[in-house]
XYZ file of C-alpha atoms in Angstrom:
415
model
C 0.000 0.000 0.000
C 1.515 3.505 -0.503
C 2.103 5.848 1.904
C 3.186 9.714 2.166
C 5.839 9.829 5.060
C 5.878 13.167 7.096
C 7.962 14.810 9.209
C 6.530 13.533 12.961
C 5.960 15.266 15.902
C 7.296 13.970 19.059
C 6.920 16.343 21.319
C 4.415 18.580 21.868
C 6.652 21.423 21.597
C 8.360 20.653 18.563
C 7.773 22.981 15.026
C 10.249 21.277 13.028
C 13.159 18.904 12.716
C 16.335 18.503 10.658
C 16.717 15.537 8.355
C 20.781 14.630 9.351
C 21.042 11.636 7.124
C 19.109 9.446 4.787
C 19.258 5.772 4.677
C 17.556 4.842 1.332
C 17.665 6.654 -1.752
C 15.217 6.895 -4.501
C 14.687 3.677 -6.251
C 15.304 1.304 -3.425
C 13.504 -1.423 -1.670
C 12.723 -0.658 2.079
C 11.216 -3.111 4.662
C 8.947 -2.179 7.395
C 10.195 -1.403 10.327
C 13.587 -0.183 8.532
C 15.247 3.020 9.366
C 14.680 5.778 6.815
C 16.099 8.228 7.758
C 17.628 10.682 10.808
C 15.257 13.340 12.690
C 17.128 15.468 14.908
C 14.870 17.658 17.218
C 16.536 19.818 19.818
C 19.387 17.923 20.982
C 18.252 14.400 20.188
C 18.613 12.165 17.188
C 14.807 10.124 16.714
C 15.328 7.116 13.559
C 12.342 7.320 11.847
C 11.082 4.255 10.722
C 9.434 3.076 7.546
C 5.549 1.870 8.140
C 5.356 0.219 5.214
C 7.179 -2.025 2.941
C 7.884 -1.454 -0.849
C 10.342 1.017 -2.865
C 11.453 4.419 -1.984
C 9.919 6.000 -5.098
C 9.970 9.696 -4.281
C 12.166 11.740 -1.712
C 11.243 14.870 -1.112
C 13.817 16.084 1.566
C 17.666 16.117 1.496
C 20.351 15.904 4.012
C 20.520 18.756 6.455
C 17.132 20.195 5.678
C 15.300 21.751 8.135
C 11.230 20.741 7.596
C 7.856 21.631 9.563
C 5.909 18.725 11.298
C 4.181 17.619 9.049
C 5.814 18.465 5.731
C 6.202 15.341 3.106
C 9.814 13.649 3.299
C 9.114 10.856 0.842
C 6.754 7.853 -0.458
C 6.593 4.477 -0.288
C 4.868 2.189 -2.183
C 4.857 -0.882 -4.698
C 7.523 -0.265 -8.075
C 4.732 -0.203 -10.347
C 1.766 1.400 -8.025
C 0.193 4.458 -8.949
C 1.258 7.476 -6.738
C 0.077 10.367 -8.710
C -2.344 11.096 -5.978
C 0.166 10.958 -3.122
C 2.320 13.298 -4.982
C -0.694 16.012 -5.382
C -0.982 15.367 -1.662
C 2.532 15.977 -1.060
C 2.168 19.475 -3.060
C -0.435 20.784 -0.791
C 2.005 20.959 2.045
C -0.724 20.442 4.488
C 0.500 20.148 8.160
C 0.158 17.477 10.350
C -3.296 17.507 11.719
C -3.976 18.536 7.755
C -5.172 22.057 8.201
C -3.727 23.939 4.785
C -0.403 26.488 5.175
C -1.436 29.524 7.621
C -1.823 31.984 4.528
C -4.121 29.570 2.602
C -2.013 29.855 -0.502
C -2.311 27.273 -3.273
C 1.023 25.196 -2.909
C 0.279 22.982 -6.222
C 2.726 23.098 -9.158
C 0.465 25.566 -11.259
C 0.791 27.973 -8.694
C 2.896 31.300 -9.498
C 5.241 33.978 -7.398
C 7.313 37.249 -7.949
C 10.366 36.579 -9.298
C 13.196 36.414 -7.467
C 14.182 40.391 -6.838
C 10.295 40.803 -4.903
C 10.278 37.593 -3.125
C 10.129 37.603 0.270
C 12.094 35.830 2.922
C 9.200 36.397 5.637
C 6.275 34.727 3.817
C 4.525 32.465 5.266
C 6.187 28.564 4.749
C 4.157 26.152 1.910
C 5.765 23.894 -0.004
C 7.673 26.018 -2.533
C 7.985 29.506 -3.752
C 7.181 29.184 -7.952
C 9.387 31.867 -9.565
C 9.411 31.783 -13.831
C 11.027 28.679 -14.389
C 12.765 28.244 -10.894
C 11.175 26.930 -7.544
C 12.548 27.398 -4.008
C 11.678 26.717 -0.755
C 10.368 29.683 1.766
C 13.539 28.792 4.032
C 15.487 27.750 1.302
C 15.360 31.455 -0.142
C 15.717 32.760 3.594
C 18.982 31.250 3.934
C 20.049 32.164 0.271
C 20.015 35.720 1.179
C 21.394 35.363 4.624
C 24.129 33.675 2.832
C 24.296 35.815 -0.222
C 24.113 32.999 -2.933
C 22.397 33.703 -6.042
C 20.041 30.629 -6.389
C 18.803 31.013 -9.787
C 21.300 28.940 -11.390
C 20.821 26.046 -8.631
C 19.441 22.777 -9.849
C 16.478 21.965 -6.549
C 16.611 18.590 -5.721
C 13.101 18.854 -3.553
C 9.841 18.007 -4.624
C 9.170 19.248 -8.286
C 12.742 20.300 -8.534
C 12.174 22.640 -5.865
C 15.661 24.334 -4.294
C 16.112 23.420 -0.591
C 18.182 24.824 2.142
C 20.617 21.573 1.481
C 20.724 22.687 -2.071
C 21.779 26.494 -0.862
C 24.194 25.106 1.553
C 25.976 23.099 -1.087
C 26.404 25.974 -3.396
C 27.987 28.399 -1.197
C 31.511 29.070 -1.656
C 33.826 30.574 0.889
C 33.933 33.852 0.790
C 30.515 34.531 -1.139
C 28.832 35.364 1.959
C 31.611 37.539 3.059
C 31.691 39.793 0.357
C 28.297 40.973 1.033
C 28.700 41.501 5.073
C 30.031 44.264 6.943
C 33.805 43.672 7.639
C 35.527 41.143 5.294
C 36.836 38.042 6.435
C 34.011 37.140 8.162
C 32.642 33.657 7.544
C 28.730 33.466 8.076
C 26.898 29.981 8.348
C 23.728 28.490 9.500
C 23.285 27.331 12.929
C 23.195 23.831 13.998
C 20.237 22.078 15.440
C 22.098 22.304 18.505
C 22.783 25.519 18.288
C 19.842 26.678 17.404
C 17.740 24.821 20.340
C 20.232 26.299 22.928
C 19.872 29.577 21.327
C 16.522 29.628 21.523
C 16.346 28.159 25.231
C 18.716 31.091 26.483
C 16.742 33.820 25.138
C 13.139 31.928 26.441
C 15.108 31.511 30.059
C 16.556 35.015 29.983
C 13.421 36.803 28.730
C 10.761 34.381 30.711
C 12.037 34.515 34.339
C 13.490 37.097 36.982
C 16.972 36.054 37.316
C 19.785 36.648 39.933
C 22.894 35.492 41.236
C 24.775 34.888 44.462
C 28.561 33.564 44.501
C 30.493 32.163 47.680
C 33.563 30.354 48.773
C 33.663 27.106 50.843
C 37.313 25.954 52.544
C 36.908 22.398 51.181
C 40.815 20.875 52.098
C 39.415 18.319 53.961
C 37.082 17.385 51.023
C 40.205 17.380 48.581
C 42.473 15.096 51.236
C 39.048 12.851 51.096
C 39.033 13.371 47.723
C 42.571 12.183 46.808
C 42.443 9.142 48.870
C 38.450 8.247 47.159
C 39.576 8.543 43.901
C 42.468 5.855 43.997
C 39.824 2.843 45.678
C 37.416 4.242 42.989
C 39.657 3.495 39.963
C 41.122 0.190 41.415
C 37.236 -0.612 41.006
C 37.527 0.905 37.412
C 35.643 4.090 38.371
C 35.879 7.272 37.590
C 35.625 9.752 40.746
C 34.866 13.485 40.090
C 34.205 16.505 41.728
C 31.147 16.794 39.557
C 29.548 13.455 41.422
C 30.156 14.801 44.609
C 28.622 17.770 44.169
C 25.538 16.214 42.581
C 24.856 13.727 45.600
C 25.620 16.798 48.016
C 23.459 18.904 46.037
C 20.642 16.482 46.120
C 21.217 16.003 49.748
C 20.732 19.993 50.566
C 17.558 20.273 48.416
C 15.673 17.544 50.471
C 15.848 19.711 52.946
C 14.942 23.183 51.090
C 11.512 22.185 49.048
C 11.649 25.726 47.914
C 14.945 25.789 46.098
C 13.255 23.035 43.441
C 10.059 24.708 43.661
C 9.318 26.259 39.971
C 6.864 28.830 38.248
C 3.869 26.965 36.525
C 2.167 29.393 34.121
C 1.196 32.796 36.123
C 0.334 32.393 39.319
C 1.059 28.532 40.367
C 4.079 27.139 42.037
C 5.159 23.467 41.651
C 7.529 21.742 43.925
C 9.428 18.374 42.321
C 9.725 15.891 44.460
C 12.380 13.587 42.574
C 15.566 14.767 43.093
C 16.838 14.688 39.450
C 19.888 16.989 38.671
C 20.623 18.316 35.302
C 24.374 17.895 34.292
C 25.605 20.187 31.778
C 27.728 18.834 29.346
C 29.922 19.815 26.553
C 30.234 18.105 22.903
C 31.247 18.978 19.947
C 27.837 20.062 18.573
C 26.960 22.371 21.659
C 25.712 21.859 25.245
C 23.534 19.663 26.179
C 21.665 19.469 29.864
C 20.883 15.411 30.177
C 19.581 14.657 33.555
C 20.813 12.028 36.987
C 18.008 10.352 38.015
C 17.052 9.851 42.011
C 20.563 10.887 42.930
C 19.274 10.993 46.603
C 18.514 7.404 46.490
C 21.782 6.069 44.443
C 25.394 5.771 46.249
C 28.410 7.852 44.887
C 29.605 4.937 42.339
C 26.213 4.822 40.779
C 25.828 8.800 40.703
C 29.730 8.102 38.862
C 28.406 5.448 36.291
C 26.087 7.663 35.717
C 27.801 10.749 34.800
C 30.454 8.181 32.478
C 27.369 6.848 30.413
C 25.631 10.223 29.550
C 28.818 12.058 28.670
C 29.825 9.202 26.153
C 26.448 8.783 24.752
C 26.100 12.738 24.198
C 29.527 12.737 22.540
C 28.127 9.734 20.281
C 24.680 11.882 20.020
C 23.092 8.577 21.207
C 20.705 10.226 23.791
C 17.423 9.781 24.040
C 14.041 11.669 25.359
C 14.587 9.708 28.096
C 17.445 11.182 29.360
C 15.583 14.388 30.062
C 13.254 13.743 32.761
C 12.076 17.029 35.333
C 15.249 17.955 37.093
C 15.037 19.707 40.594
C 18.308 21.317 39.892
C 21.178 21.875 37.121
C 25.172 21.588 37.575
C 27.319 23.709 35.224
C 31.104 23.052 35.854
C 33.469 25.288 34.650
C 35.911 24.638 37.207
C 37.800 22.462 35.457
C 39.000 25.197 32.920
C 40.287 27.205 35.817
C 37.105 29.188 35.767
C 36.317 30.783 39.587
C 32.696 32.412 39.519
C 30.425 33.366 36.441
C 26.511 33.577 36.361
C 25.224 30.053 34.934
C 21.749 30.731 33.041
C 18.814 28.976 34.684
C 17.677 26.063 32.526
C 14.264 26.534 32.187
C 11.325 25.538 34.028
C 13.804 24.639 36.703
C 14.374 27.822 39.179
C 17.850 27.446 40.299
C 21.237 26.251 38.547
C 24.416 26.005 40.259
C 28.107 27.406 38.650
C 31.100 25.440 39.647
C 34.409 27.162 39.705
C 37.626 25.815 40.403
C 38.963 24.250 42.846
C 42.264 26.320 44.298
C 45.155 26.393 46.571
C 44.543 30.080 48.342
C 45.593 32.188 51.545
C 43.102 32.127 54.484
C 42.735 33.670 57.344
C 42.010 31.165 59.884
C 42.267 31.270 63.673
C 44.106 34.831 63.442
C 46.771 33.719 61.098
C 47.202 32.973 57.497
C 47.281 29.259 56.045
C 46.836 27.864 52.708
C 43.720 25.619 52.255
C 41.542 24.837 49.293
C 38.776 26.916 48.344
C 35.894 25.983 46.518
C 33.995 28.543 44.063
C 30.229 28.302 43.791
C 27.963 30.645 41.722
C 24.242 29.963 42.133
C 21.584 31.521 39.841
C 17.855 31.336 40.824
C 14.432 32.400 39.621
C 13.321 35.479 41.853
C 9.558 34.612 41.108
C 9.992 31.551 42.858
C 12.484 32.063 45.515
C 14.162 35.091 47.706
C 17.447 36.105 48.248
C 17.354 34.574 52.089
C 16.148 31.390 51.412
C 18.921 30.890 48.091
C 21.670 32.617 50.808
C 20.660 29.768 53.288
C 20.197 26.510 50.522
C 24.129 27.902 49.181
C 25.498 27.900 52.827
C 24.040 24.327 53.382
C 25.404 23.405 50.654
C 28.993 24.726 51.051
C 29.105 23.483 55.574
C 28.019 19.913 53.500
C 31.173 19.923 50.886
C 33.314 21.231 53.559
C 32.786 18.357 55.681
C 35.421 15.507 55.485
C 33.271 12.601 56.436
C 30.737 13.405 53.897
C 32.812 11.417 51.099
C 34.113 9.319 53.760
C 30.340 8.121 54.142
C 29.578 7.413 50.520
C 32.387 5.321 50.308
C-alpha cells in the first residue's frame, strides 16, 4: 500500500526537525520497520522508521534540511503502483493535523510567485515559492540571502525540482557570503540544530524569568584530602571519581531539605515543587551543550551517581541520547571549574528555578584562627528564579550546601 511519510511530531513542543542523514535513496527497496532516515529535534537524534514495505519511489527532503511537522519527506509504495495522488498530496504541504499552510495559498505546481528580486524571505512557509522557471523553498530562499548565494542557477533537488536549504548550503563558496557583510573576512553559516535549540532556550530563560545570582567560597581541604584518597579505591574498582559526582549527591542532599529551592513557576500564578531529586548535568560536545539529567541521585550511592555521569557524557559525545534522558530535574550543575574558571553567572535552565556554577577548585591564603594558612577553596555561583524564591532562602540553601562539601566525612560516608 503507498504511503506519504511526514515529518513527525514527538513532542508537543516541537515545530520542526532537521533531516541529518538518509538511509535509502530513490529507487530502493525498504522493509517495514527499517530506518529511513535521521530526525534530529533539539538535541536528540529520533530514527524514523518506515511503516510500510515497498520502494522508496519519491524523496522529497535532502540531508541537512530543516522541515515543519508535518511536511512530506518521501513515499513508499509498490515499483509499479500508482502514486500520482500521493504526490498532489505531497504538493499541498498540508501540516500534520492537515489544516492547509497559515496563509491559505495554493502550494500545487500551477501555482505562481514574484520573481526572485520581490520575493520575500518572511512569507509564510508552503511547499515552494514558484518563480518563472525556478522553484525554491520559503527557508530555502531565507537562507540564500542570509548567505548571499544567487540561487537562480541552482538545480532543486526537492519536490518538483524545488531548491532546498541543502541545495543552498551546497552551493555556497567561501567567501561569497563575506563579500556581502560588513567587515571582510568574516565567515557566516547556519546554525546547527544544537545551536539553534540552545539559542533559543537562552533567550526563552533570559526573557521568561526574573533572574539573579549569588557567589560564595567554601574551605573544602578536607574534602580534597578525602578526595585524593576516594579517587584511587574508585579506579582500582575501574571508576571514575569526580568533583562533579560529589557535588551532585551533596546537592541532592541539601535540596531535600529546602523544598523551595526546586520549587518552579507553573504558568502565572502557580508554584510546583518536584519531588524527585533529578539533577541536570551540563555537558559539553562537539555540537553544543547539552543538559541530560541524573536520576534519584538521593537514592543512588556515589559509584552509581559516577556510572552515571560516564554513560551520559559518552552517549552525548556519540549523540546517542534519548528523550529519556531528560526527565524534570530539581536542579542543574554547570562546571566550569575544570578550565580554571572561579565564579560566572550560569543561566537557569528553564522551568527549573535554580542552577548552580562550579568554579575551580584552588590552593589560596586564608585567614584562619588569626593567622594565614593555605587551604583549598571551593567557588560556587548559584543563579535562581526570583519569582519563585528570595534572596534569604537561596543565601541559606548555598550555605548548606557549602558546611556539607566542607565536611570531610561526607565522602568518607559514601564510600
Amino acid at each position: 500500500m503507498a504511503v506519504l511519510v511526514r515529518m513527525p511530531r514527538y513532542g508537543a513542543n516541537m515545530e520542526e526537525g532537521t533531516v541529518s542523514s538518509l538511509r535509502f535513496k530513490e529507487g530502493e527497496k525498504i522493509e517495514e520497520g527499517q530506518v529511513l532516515c535521521e530526525i534530529e529535534i533539539e538535541k536528540l537524534i529520533n530514527e524514523l522508521e518506515a511503516p510500510e514495505g515497498g520502494t522508496v519511489r519519491q524523496l522529497f527532503c535532502s540531508e541537512g534540511e530543516v522541515l515543519p511537522c508535518g511536511a512530506p519527506l518521501a513515499i513508499i509504495a509498490g515499483a509499479t503502483e500508482n502514486i500520482e495522488g500521493l504526490v498532489a498530496e505531497s504538493a499541498a504541504a498540508t501540516t500534520m493535523d492537515g489544516t492547509p499552510p497559515p496563509d491559505g495559498s495554493d502550494a500545487s505546481p500551477g501555482a505562481t510567485a514574484a520573481p526572485p528580486s520581490a520575493a520575500r524571505a518572511d512569507e509564510s512557509p508552503s511547499a515552494f515559492t514558484e518563480v518563472p522557471g525556478l522553484r525554491i523553498t520559503p527557508k530555502a530562499l531565507a537562507l540564500a540571502r542570509e548567505l548571499g548565494v544567487d540561487y537562480a542557477p541552482i538545480t532543486g533537488t526537492g519536490l518538483h525540482g524545488a531548491i532546498t536549504r541543502a541545495d543552498v548550503r551546497a552551493a555556497a563558496r567561501p567567501g561569497e557570503a563575506t563579500a556581502r557583510m560588513e567587515g571582510a573576512g568574516s565567515d557566516r553559516r547556519p546554525m546547527t540544530p544544537t545551536r539553534r535549540a540552545t539559542a533559543r532556550k537562552m533567550v526563552q530563560s533570559l526573557t521568561g524569568t526574573a533572574q539573579a545570582s549569588i557567589m560564595r567560597d567554601t574551605d573544602v581541604t578536607d574534602l580534597v584530602a578525602a578526595y585524593g584518597r576516594a579517587k584511587r579505591r574508585y579506579a582500582d574498582e575501574g571508576l571514575k571519581l569526580t568533583y562533579t559526582a560529589i557535588i551532585a549527591k551533596a546537592l541532592a542532599q541539601t535540596l531535600g531539605k529546602h523544598p523551595g529551592i526546586r520549587t518552579i513557576v507553573v504558568g502565572d500564578s502557580s508554584l510546583e515543587t518536584r519531588t524527585e531529586l533529578n539533577i541536570g548535568v551540563a555537558v559539553d560536545n562537539k555540537d553544543g551543550l547539552t543538559v541530560p539529567v541524573l536520576r534519584n541521585v538521593d537514592r543512588n550511592d556515589l559509584a552509581d551517581v559516577c556510572r552515571q555521569i560516564v554513560d551520559i557524557t559518552e552517549r552525548s559525545d556519540s549523540r546517542s541520547l534519548t528523550a529519556e534522558d531528560f526527565p524534570p530535574a530539581a536542579m542543574t550543575i554547570s562546571n566550569l571549574g575544570h578550565l580554571g574558571i572561579t565564579y560566572f553567572t550560569p543561566v537557569l535552565n528553564p522551568p527549573e528555578s535554580a542552577i548552580l556554577g562550579v568554579g575551580a577548585v584552588r590552593e589560596s591564603p586564608v585567614v584562619v584562627d588569626d593567622g594565614v594558612h593555605v587551604r583549598w577553596m571551593m567557588a560556587l555561583s548559584m543563579t535562581f528564579d526570583h519569582r519563585a524564591i528570595d534572596g534569604v532562602p537561596a543565601a541559606r540553601f548555598l550555605a548548606d550546601l557549602c558546611a556539607l562539601l566542607a565536611s570531610g566525612h561526607f565522602l568518607g560516608d559514601e564510600t
